[in-house]
mmCIF file of C-alpha atoms in Angstrom:
data_model
loop_
_atom_site.group_PDB
_atom_site.id
_atom_site.type_symbol
_atom_site.label_atom_id
_atom_site.label_comp_id
_atom_site.label_asym_id
_atom_site.label_seq_id
_atom_site.Cartn_x
_atom_site.Cartn_y
_atom_site.Cartn_z
ATOM 1 C CA MET P 1 59.560 122.393 84.750
ATOM 2 C CA GLY P 2 62.594 120.328 85.536
ATOM 3 C CA THR P 3 66.099 121.548 85.891
ATOM 4 C CA THR P 4 68.941 120.506 83.567
ATOM 5 C CA GLU P 5 71.527 120.109 86.263
ATOM 6 C CA LEU P 6 72.814 116.606 85.909
ATOM 7 C CA THR P 7 75.366 114.620 87.887
ATOM 8 C CA PRO P 8 78.784 114.107 86.291
ATOM 9 C CA GLN P 9 77.834 110.656 84.991
ATOM 10 C CA ALA P 10 74.258 111.424 84.045
ATOM 11 C CA ASP P 11 74.870 110.903 80.420
ATOM 12 C CA ARG P 12 76.125 107.424 81.016
ATOM 13 C CA LYS P 13 73.806 106.557 83.955
ATOM 14 C CA SER P 14 70.586 107.943 82.284
ATOM 15 C CA ILE P 15 69.545 109.767 85.410
ATOM 16 C CA GLY P 16 67.922 112.435 83.355
ATOM 17 C CA PRO P 17 66.557 115.898 84.463
ATOM 18 C CA LEU P 18 65.589 116.062 88.054
ATOM 19 C CA PRO P 19 62.441 117.913 89.167
ATOM 20 C CA ALA P 20 62.813 121.073 91.193
ATOM 21 C CA GLY P 21 63.442 120.340 94.891
ATOM 22 C CA HIS P 22 64.375 116.655 94.215
ATOM 23 C CA PRO P 23 66.783 115.233 96.896
ATOM 24 C CA PRO P 24 70.285 114.881 95.837
ATOM 25 C CA VAL P 25 71.109 111.848 93.542
ATOM 26 C CA ARG P 26 74.245 109.829 94.098
ATOM 27 C CA LYS P 27 76.818 110.154 91.420
ATOM 28 C CA GLY P 28 76.932 106.472 90.489
ATOM 29 C CA ARG P 29 80.431 105.790 91.908
ATOM 30 C CA ILE P 30 81.821 102.467 93.031
ATOM 31 C CA GLY P 31 83.051 102.176 96.566
ATOM 32 C CA VAL P 32 85.706 99.619 97.806
ATOM 33 C CA LEU P 33 85.625 99.032 101.540
ATOM 34 C CA LEU P 34 88.583 97.169 103.159
ATOM 35 C CA VAL P 35 87.593 95.684 106.445
ATOM 36 C CA ASN P 36 89.947 94.193 109.004
ATOM 37 C CA LEU P 37 89.395 92.770 112.538
ATOM 38 C CA GLY P 38 90.064 95.891 114.704
ATOM 39 C CA THR P 39 92.264 97.437 117.321
ATOM 40 C CA PRO P 40 91.993 99.422 120.515
ATOM 41 C CA ASP P 41 92.512 103.230 120.271
ATOM 42 C CA GLY P 42 95.304 103.092 122.839
ATOM 43 C CA THR P 43 97.113 100.846 125.211
ATOM 44 C CA ASP P 44 95.493 102.115 128.351
ATOM 45 C CA TYR P 45 93.019 100.204 130.419
ATOM 46 C CA GLY P 46 89.882 102.028 129.194
ATOM 47 C CA SER P 47 90.688 101.828 125.515
ATOM 48 C CA VAL P 48 91.601 98.101 125.646
ATOM 49 C CA ARG P 49 88.560 97.315 127.798
ATOM 50 C CA ARG P 50 86.191 98.890 125.260
ATOM 51 C CA TYR P 51 87.755 97.071 122.426
ATOM 52 C CA LEU P 52 87.699 93.817 124.167
ATOM 53 C CA LYS P 53 84.068 94.312 125.293
ATOM 54 C CA GLU P 54 82.916 94.876 121.719
ATOM 55 C CA PHE P 55 85.036 92.013 120.392
ATOM 56 C CA LEU P 56 84.069 89.418 122.933
ATOM 57 C CA SER P 57 80.436 90.339 122.967
ATOM 58 C CA ASP P 58 80.014 89.389 119.292
ATOM 59 C CA ARG P 59 77.712 86.255 119.293
ATOM 60 C CA ARG P 60 79.636 84.776 116.333
ATOM 61 C CA VAL P 61 83.085 85.045 118.293
ATOM 62 C CA ILE P 62 81.642 83.797 121.640
ATOM 63 C CA GLU P 63 78.695 81.365 121.143
ATOM 64 C CA ILE P 64 78.008 80.883 124.833
ATOM 65 C CA PRO P 65 74.488 82.113 125.689
ATOM 66 C CA PRO P 66 74.739 85.774 126.835
ATOM 67 C CA LEU P 67 73.045 85.061 130.144
ATOM 68 C CA VAL P 68 75.926 82.881 130.995
ATOM 69 C CA TRP P 69 78.746 84.644 129.185
ATOM 70 C CA GLN P 70 78.086 88.364 129.966
ATOM 71 C CA PRO P 71 78.540 87.981 133.783
ATOM 72 C CA ILE P 72 81.765 86.108 133.149
ATOM 73 C CA LEU P 73 82.904 88.736 130.620
ATOM 74 C CA ASN P 74 82.060 91.838 132.796
ATOM 75 C CA LEU P 75 82.903 90.531 136.221
ATOM 76 C CA PHE P 76 86.118 88.572 135.377
ATOM 77 C CA ILE P 77 87.616 88.835 132.012
ATOM 78 C CA LEU P 78 87.221 92.665 131.524
ATOM 79 C CA THR P 79 88.589 93.383 135.002
ATOM 80 C CA THR P 80 91.905 91.720 134.551
ATOM 81 C CA ARG P 81 92.556 91.084 130.721
ATOM 82 C CA PRO P 82 92.708 94.715 129.628
ATOM 83 C CA GLN P 83 95.921 95.208 131.733
ATOM 84 C CA LYS P 84 97.656 92.229 130.215
ATOM 85 C CA THR P 85 96.603 92.956 126.678
ATOM 86 C CA GLY P 86 97.452 96.550 127.022
ATOM 87 C CA ALA P 87 101.021 95.711 128.038
ATOM 88 C CA ASN P 88 101.337 93.366 125.057
ATOM 89 C CA TYR P 89 100.103 96.181 122.679
ATOM 90 C CA ARG P 90 102.747 98.447 124.112
ATOM 91 C CA LYS P 91 105.462 96.070 122.985
ATOM 92 C CA ILE P 92 104.451 96.508 119.405
ATOM 93 C CA TRP P 93 102.697 99.933 119.340
ATOM 94 C CA ASN P 94 103.482 102.285 116.462
ATOM 95 C CA THR P 95 104.621 105.248 118.736
ATOM 96 C CA GLU P 96 105.241 107.536 115.832
ATOM 97 C CA LEU P 97 101.614 107.437 114.780
ATOM 98 C CA ASP P 98 100.284 106.399 118.289
ATOM 99 C CA GLU P 99 98.367 103.509 116.812
ATOM 100 C CA SER P 100 98.600 99.704 116.452
ATOM 101 C CA PRO P 101 100.450 98.219 113.539
ATOM 102 C CA LEU P 102 97.222 96.670 112.270
ATOM 103 C CA ARG P 103 95.742 100.126 111.808
ATOM 104 C CA THR P 104 98.877 101.440 110.124
ATOM 105 C CA PHE P 105 99.046 98.578 107.701
ATOM 106 C CA THR P 106 95.280 98.597 106.840
ATOM 107 C CA ARG P 107 95.552 102.337 106.168
ATOM 108 C CA GLY P 108 98.543 101.568 103.870
ATOM 109 C CA GLN P 109 96.607 98.886 102.027
ATOM 110 C CA ALA P 110 93.735 101.351 101.310
ATOM 111 C CA GLU P 111 96.012 104.169 100.221
ATOM 112 C CA LYS P 112 98.021 102.021 97.914
ATOM 113 C CA LEU P 113 94.869 100.355 96.472
ATOM 114 C CA ALA P 114 93.384 103.749 95.843
ATOM 115 C CA ALA P 115 96.605 104.736 93.987
ATOM 116 C CA ALA P 116 96.515 101.537 91.972
ATOM 117 C CA LEU P 117 92.850 102.083 91.002
ATOM 118 C CA SER P 118 93.356 105.724 90.085
ATOM 119 C CA ASP P 119 93.047 104.854 86.377
ATOM 120 C CA ASN P 120 89.297 104.691 87.114
ATOM 121 C CA PRO P 121 88.147 107.957 88.640
ATOM 122 C CA ASP P 122 84.755 106.409 89.441
ATOM 123 C CA ILE P 123 86.153 104.226 92.191
ATOM 124 C CA SER P 124 86.525 105.332 95.838
ATOM 125 C CA VAL P 125 88.447 103.402 98.479
ATOM 126 C CA GLU P 126 87.976 103.499 102.212
ATOM 127 C CA TRP P 127 88.925 101.285 105.154
ATOM 128 C CA GLY P 128 87.291 100.355 108.469
ATOM 129 C CA MET P 129 87.476 97.924 111.403
ATOM 130 C CA ARG P 130 84.975 95.369 112.613
ATOM 131 C CA TYR P 131 85.692 96.369 116.247
ATOM 132 C CA GLY P 132 87.013 99.700 117.234
ATOM 133 C CA ASN P 133 87.927 102.669 114.981
ATOM 134 C CA PRO P 134 87.523 103.603 112.222
ATOM 135 C CA SER P 135 84.271 101.739 112.383
ATOM 136 C CA THR P 136 82.759 99.967 109.447
ATOM 137 C CA ALA P 137 79.711 102.287 109.662
ATOM 138 C CA SER P 138 81.939 105.484 109.450
ATOM 139 C CA ALA P 139 83.779 103.938 106.481
ATOM 140 C CA LEU P 140 80.564 103.243 104.722
ATOM 141 C CA ASP P 141 79.179 106.736 105.340
ATOM 142 C CA ARG P 142 82.354 108.281 103.791
ATOM 143 C CA LEU P 143 81.727 106.227 100.669
ATOM 144 C CA LEU P 144 78.072 107.226 100.530
ATOM 145 C CA GLN P 145 79.114 110.938 100.905
ATOM 146 C CA GLN P 146 81.289 110.470 97.779
ATOM 147 C CA GLY P 147 78.293 109.347 95.802
ATOM 148 C CA CYS P 148 78.886 105.593 95.797
ATOM 149 C CA ASP P 149 75.724 103.534 95.017
ATOM 150 C CA ARG P 150 77.561 100.402 94.645
ATOM 151 C CA ILE P 151 79.888 98.935 97.390
ATOM 152 C CA LEU P 152 82.489 96.179 97.204
ATOM 153 C CA THR P 153 83.338 95.060 100.688
ATOM 154 C CA PHE P 154 86.629 93.240 101.155
ATOM 155 C CA PRO P 155 87.022 91.427 104.521
ATOM 156 C CA LEU P 156 90.666 91.013 104.675
ATOM 157 C CA TYR P 157 90.647 87.351 105.862
ATOM 158 C CA PRO P 158 92.105 84.782 103.354
ATOM 159 C CA GLN P 159 90.281 81.833 104.974
ATOM 160 C CA TYR P 160 86.596 82.060 105.816
ATOM 161 C CA SER P 161 85.264 81.704 109.262
ATOM 162 C CA ALA P 162 82.039 82.817 110.801
ATOM 163 C CA THR P 163 84.145 84.450 113.583
ATOM 164 C CA THR P 164 85.945 86.790 111.117
ATOM 165 C CA THR P 165 84.606 87.083 107.532
ATOM 166 C CA ALA P 166 80.961 86.681 108.643
ATOM 167 C CA THR P 167 81.205 89.220 111.446
ATOM 168 C CA ALA P 168 82.782 91.752 109.124
ATOM 169 C CA ASN P 169 79.905 91.346 106.788
ATOM 170 C CA ASP P 170 77.408 91.473 109.594
ATOM 171 C CA GLN P 171 78.712 94.783 110.764
ATOM 172 C CA LEU P 172 78.299 96.236 107.182
ATOM 173 C CA PHE P 173 74.809 94.911 106.938
ATOM 174 C CA ARG P 174 73.855 96.440 110.296
ATOM 175 C CA ALA P 175 74.928 99.748 108.976
ATOM 176 C CA LEU P 176 73.031 99.327 105.914
ATOM 177 C CA MET P 177 69.894 98.703 107.881
ATOM 178 C CA GLU P 178 70.002 102.333 108.966
ATOM 179 C CA ILE P 179 70.118 103.574 105.472
ATOM 180 C CA ARG P 180 66.882 104.253 103.550
ATOM 181 C CA ASN P 181 68.425 104.419 99.975
ATOM 182 C CA ALA P 182 70.921 101.522 100.589
ATOM 183 C CA PRO P 183 73.574 100.902 97.933
ATOM 184 C CA ALA P 184 74.045 97.583 95.996
ATOM 185 C CA VAL P 185 76.583 95.412 97.783
ATOM 186 C CA ARG P 186 79.124 92.716 96.873
ATOM 187 C CA THR P 187 81.525 90.998 99.143
ATOM 188 C CA VAL P 188 84.886 89.539 98.138
ATOM 189 C CA PRO P 189 84.883 85.776 98.857
ATOM 190 C CA ALA P 190 87.532 84.031 100.849
ATOM 191 C CA TYR P 191 90.809 83.821 98.829
ATOM 192 C CA TYR P 192 92.618 81.021 100.595
ATOM 193 C CA ASP P 193 93.173 79.163 97.346
ATOM 194 C CA GLU P 194 93.573 81.936 94.740
ATOM 195 C CA PRO P 195 96.672 81.508 92.650
ATOM 196 C CA VAL P 196 97.539 85.178 93.072
ATOM 197 C CA TYR P 197 97.464 84.779 96.960
ATOM 198 C CA ILE P 198 99.530 81.513 96.992
ATOM 199 C CA ASP P 199 102.059 83.090 94.594
ATOM 200 C CA ALA P 200 102.281 86.110 96.901
ATOM 201 C CA LEU P 201 102.847 84.019 99.981
ATOM 202 C CA ALA P 202 105.514 81.987 98.219
ATOM 203 C CA ASP P 203 107.323 84.971 96.751
ATOM 204 C CA SER P 204 107.211 86.745 100.089
ATOM 205 C CA LEU P 205 108.436 83.660 101.998
ATOM 206 C CA LYS P 206 111.294 83.079 99.586
ATOM 207 C CA GLY P 207 112.338 86.638 99.650
ATOM 208 C CA HIS P 208 112.409 86.774 103.555
ATOM 209 C CA LEU P 209 114.203 83.478 103.821
ATOM 210 C CA ALA P 210 116.861 84.622 101.386
ATOM 211 C CA LYS P 211 117.726 87.404 103.725
ATOM 212 C CA LEU P 212 118.223 85.287 106.760
ATOM 213 C CA ASP P 213 121.731 84.258 107.800
ATOM 214 C CA PHE P 214 120.521 80.780 108.574
ATOM 215 C CA GLU P 215 118.294 78.115 106.807
ATOM 216 C CA PRO P 216 115.341 77.006 108.814
ATOM 217 C CA GLU P 217 114.990 73.203 109.222
ATOM 218 C CA VAL P 218 111.178 73.533 109.588
ATOM 219 C CA VAL P 219 108.741 76.291 108.622
ATOM 220 C CA LEU P 220 105.373 76.584 110.376
ATOM 221 C CA ALA P 221 102.300 78.115 108.815
ATOM 222 C CA SER P 222 100.599 79.337 111.985
ATOM 223 C CA TYR P 223 96.901 80.268 111.714
ATOM 224 C CA HIS P 224 94.702 81.889 114.305
ATOM 225 C CA GLY P 225 93.078 79.080 116.336
ATOM 226 C CA LEU P 226 89.344 78.240 116.521
ATOM 227 C CA PRO P 227 87.401 76.149 119.033
ATOM 228 C CA LYS P 228 87.095 72.672 117.640
ATOM 229 C CA VAL P 229 83.368 72.690 118.138
ATOM 230 C CA ASN P 230 83.108 75.402 115.494
ATOM 231 C CA LEU P 231 84.677 72.905 112.892
ATOM 232 C CA GLU P 232 82.136 70.270 114.050
ATOM 233 C CA LYS P 233 79.355 72.763 113.515
ATOM 234 C CA GLY P 234 80.348 73.264 109.868
ATOM 235 C CA ASP P 235 82.800 76.204 109.900
ATOM 236 C CA PRO P 236 85.167 75.619 106.848
ATOM 237 C CA TYR P 237 88.027 77.595 108.399
ATOM 238 C CA HIS P 238 90.198 74.552 109.220
ATOM 239 C CA CYS P 239 89.766 73.035 105.777
ATOM 240 C CA HIS P 240 90.631 76.402 104.204
ATOM 241 C CA CYS P 241 93.842 76.726 106.287
ATOM 242 C CA LEU P 242 95.037 73.217 105.397
ATOM 243 C CA LYS P 243 94.540 73.903 101.751
ATOM 244 C CA THR P 244 96.413 77.021 101.765
ATOM 245 C CA THR P 245 99.397 75.275 103.316
ATOM 246 C CA ARG P 246 99.066 72.362 100.924
ATOM 247 C CA LEU P 247 99.058 74.739 97.849
ATOM 248 C CA LEU P 248 101.888 76.774 99.343
ATOM 249 C CA ARG P 249 103.928 73.652 99.893
ATOM 250 C CA GLU P 250 103.266 72.495 96.314
ATOM 251 C CA ARG P 251 104.204 75.876 94.941
ATOM 252 C CA LEU P 252 107.511 75.884 96.911
ATOM 253 C CA GLY P 253 108.197 72.253 96.076
ATOM 254 C CA TRP P 254 108.606 71.348 99.737
ATOM 255 C CA ASP P 255 107.541 68.175 101.483
ATOM 256 C CA GLU P 256 105.192 67.848 104.488
ATOM 257 C CA LYS P 257 107.953 67.832 106.994
ATOM 258 C CA ARG P 258 109.414 71.177 105.798
ATOM 259 C CA LEU P 259 106.128 73.144 105.965
ATOM 260 C CA ILE P 260 103.554 72.232 108.545
ATOM 261 C CA SER P 261 100.286 73.913 109.689
ATOM 262 C CA THR P 262 99.646 74.886 113.343
ATOM 263 C CA PHE P 263 97.149 76.940 115.198
ATOM 264 C CA GLN P 264 97.797 79.774 117.784
ATOM 265 C CA SER P 265 95.942 82.157 120.114
ATOM 266 C CA ARG P 266 93.720 79.839 121.940
ATOM 267 C CA PHE P 267 92.188 80.744 125.236
ATOM 268 C CA GLY P 268 89.752 79.158 127.725
ATOM 269 C CA ALA P 269 89.504 75.484 128.668
ATOM 270 C CA GLN P 270 87.865 73.971 125.619
ATOM 271 C CA GLU P 271 89.781 72.142 122.858
ATOM 272 C CA TRP P 272 90.814 74.273 119.936
ATOM 273 C CA LEU P 273 92.132 73.280 116.489
ATOM 274 C CA GLN P 274 95.371 71.337 116.700
ATOM 275 C CA PRO P 275 98.358 71.107 116.420
ATOM 276 C CA TYR P 276 98.960 74.136 118.745
ATOM 277 C CA THR P 277 101.716 76.477 117.543
ATOM 278 C CA ASP P 278 103.417 76.906 121.010
ATOM 279 C CA LYS P 279 103.297 73.189 121.790
ATOM 280 C CA THR P 280 104.609 72.367 118.370
ATOM 281 C CA VAL P 281 107.713 74.627 118.644
ATOM 282 C CA GLU P 282 108.478 73.229 121.994
ATOM 283 C CA ARG P 283 108.290 69.717 120.768
ATOM 284 C CA LEU P 284 110.438 70.392 117.765
ATOM 285 C CA ALA P 285 113.100 72.040 119.896
ATOM 286 C CA LYS P 286 113.172 69.022 122.372
ATOM 287 C CA GLU P 287 113.434 66.691 119.333
ATOM 288 C CA GLY P 288 116.623 68.503 118.221
ATOM 289 C CA VAL P 289 115.404 71.021 115.654
ATOM 290 C CA LYS P 290 117.463 74.220 116.180
ATOM 291 C CA ARG P 291 116.237 76.527 113.405
ATOM 292 C CA ILE P 292 112.691 77.455 112.526
ATOM 293 C CA ALA P 293 110.663 80.113 110.794
ATOM 294 C CA ILE P 294 107.110 80.976 111.197
ATOM 295 C CA LEU P 295 104.796 82.692 108.801
ATOM 296 C CA ASN P 296 101.077 83.623 109.336
ATOM 297 C CA PRO P 297 99.064 83.098 106.109
ATOM 298 C CA GLY P 298 95.749 83.750 107.867
ATOM 299 C CA PHE P 299 96.597 87.290 108.675
ATOM 300 C CA SER P 300 96.534 89.888 105.846
ATOM 301 C CA ALA P 301 98.505 92.323 108.095
ATOM 302 C CA ASP P 302 100.808 91.999 111.103
ATOM 303 C CA CYS P 303 99.119 92.594 114.376
ATOM 304 C CA ILE P 304 99.363 91.688 118.038
ATOM 305 C CA GLU P 305 98.887 87.968 117.323
ATOM 306 C CA THR P 306 101.893 87.913 114.926
ATOM 307 C CA LEU P 307 104.215 90.631 116.340
ATOM 308 C CA GLU P 308 103.821 90.007 120.022
ATOM 309 C CA GLU P 309 102.597 86.434 120.287
ATOM 310 C CA ILE P 310 104.560 84.750 117.486
ATOM 311 C CA ASP P 311 107.698 86.941 117.380
ATOM 312 C CA GLY P 312 107.582 87.304 121.134
ATOM 313 C CA GLU P 313 106.092 84.601 123.155
ATOM 314 C CA VAL P 314 106.451 81.644 120.714
ATOM 315 C CA ARG P 315 110.083 82.685 119.934
ATOM 316 C CA GLU P 316 110.729 82.494 123.723
ATOM 317 C CA VAL P 317 109.079 79.099 124.066
ATOM 318 C CA PHE P 318 111.220 77.735 121.265
ATOM 319 C CA LEU P 319 114.486 79.183 122.574
ATOM 320 C CA HIS P 320 113.748 78.157 126.160
ATOM 321 C CA ALA P 321 113.148 74.579 124.944
ATOM 322 C CA GLY P 322 116.572 74.309 123.243
ATOM 323 C CA GLY P 323 116.040 75.987 119.950
ATOM 324 C CA GLU P 324 118.742 78.341 118.650
ATOM 325 C CA ARG P 325 117.609 80.384 115.642
ATOM 326 C CA PHE P 326 114.099 81.687 115.157
ATOM 327 C CA ALA P 327 112.620 83.978 112.431
ATOM 328 C CA HIS P 328 109.170 85.488 112.010
ATOM 329 C CA ILE P 329 108.185 86.055 108.376
ATOM 330 C CA PRO P 330 106.132 89.352 108.074
ATOM 331 C CA CYS P 331 102.580 89.169 106.765
ATOM 332 C CA LEU P 332 101.919 90.424 103.288
ATOM 333 C CA ASN P 333 100.808 93.716 104.737
ATOM 334 C CA ASP P 334 100.942 96.554 102.117
ATOM 335 C CA SER P 335 104.047 94.995 100.388
ATOM 336 C CA PRO P 336 104.067 94.762 96.614
ATOM 337 C CA GLU P 337 103.169 91.006 96.873
ATOM 338 C CA GLY P 338 100.289 91.830 99.225
ATOM 339 C CA MET P 339 98.885 94.743 97.090
ATOM 340 C CA THR P 340 99.017 92.541 94.067
ATOM 341 C CA VAL P 341 96.561 90.232 95.796
ATOM 342 C CA ILE P 342 94.246 92.938 96.880
ATOM 343 C CA GLU P 343 94.246 94.770 93.723
ATOM 344 C CA SER P 344 93.859 91.656 91.548
ATOM 345 C CA LEU P 345 90.728 90.532 93.472
ATOM 346 C CA VAL P 346 89.196 93.989 93.573
ATOM 347 C CA ARG P 347 89.542 94.346 89.923
ATOM 348 C CA ARG P 348 87.967 91.024 89.333
ATOM 349 C CA GLU P 349 85.038 91.503 91.628
ATOM 350 C CA VAL P 350 84.047 94.913 90.244
ATOM 351 C CA GLN P 351 83.713 93.570 86.746
ATOM 352 C CA GLY P 352 80.192 94.354 85.431
ATOM 353 C CA TRP P 353 80.074 97.596 87.393
ATOM 354 C CA ILE P 354 82.820 99.318 85.397
#
């Protein structure tokens, strides 16, 4: 004899009566998982070292053979870099919550998305990081515990790269490999040319420029850099970045001299995508440009690369070279413009599941 205890959606999902002693059945919910790059748990040496070790051990991020790379990483980079990186994190750390801004903003994005999707009680929203905490696996586990048998994962990278989007998906799939009754999975594609994203960038940029007490002569769209060899191997990131800038330029009605693309955050001796952001602002200042602004269209949330590197180091380079006014335009973060992008793409990608 079977029982008549059904899950809340049994009438719609046709689960039917379950035999006595049957394992629990998921409730048929949809899980939305926001995934960002990651952050150390603290600014101390140990926390930063753990984060950097996980990050720089990813074979998609560092493609040097492990037999060559791991001794360099462990004997040299991880003995010195954590101190410098930790000091930089301390400059931008959210001391009130004792966490990095990236974690603060990503949590805000998830909470606001959950509120926006509250019109459908069958959707759960969680957030996780590719490196560090909360981990992707822990976020997936929370969704499964809520009865989600369908997962929409949203790598929060507008432009696709194997070093970002693919690594986020890799981590989710690794976690799924440990689950016997794995859920169905969809992943939000890169959204570098989505009209809702371009509109959000344009509206955010115009809104922040209107608040400045000066008008920039040049605006830079600074993207995270990538070794040039990655482009040569077929990574589409460079093309995605340039298209984002072109579409944003067209949306604003600006010319190629007013809005330009640059690339930041390079390290190591090999050539990276050019033009370099720091070298570009130095050149502009020496050519007589006195007022600039920089936005970061490749980052969905402000982090160490935008708050410390751009608004700190690059600002200093520009002013030291003769520039006079500098503005960093915040990322979309969990602003109304940013949330419109995330909500719109999620609602589109869950169609057919609702």
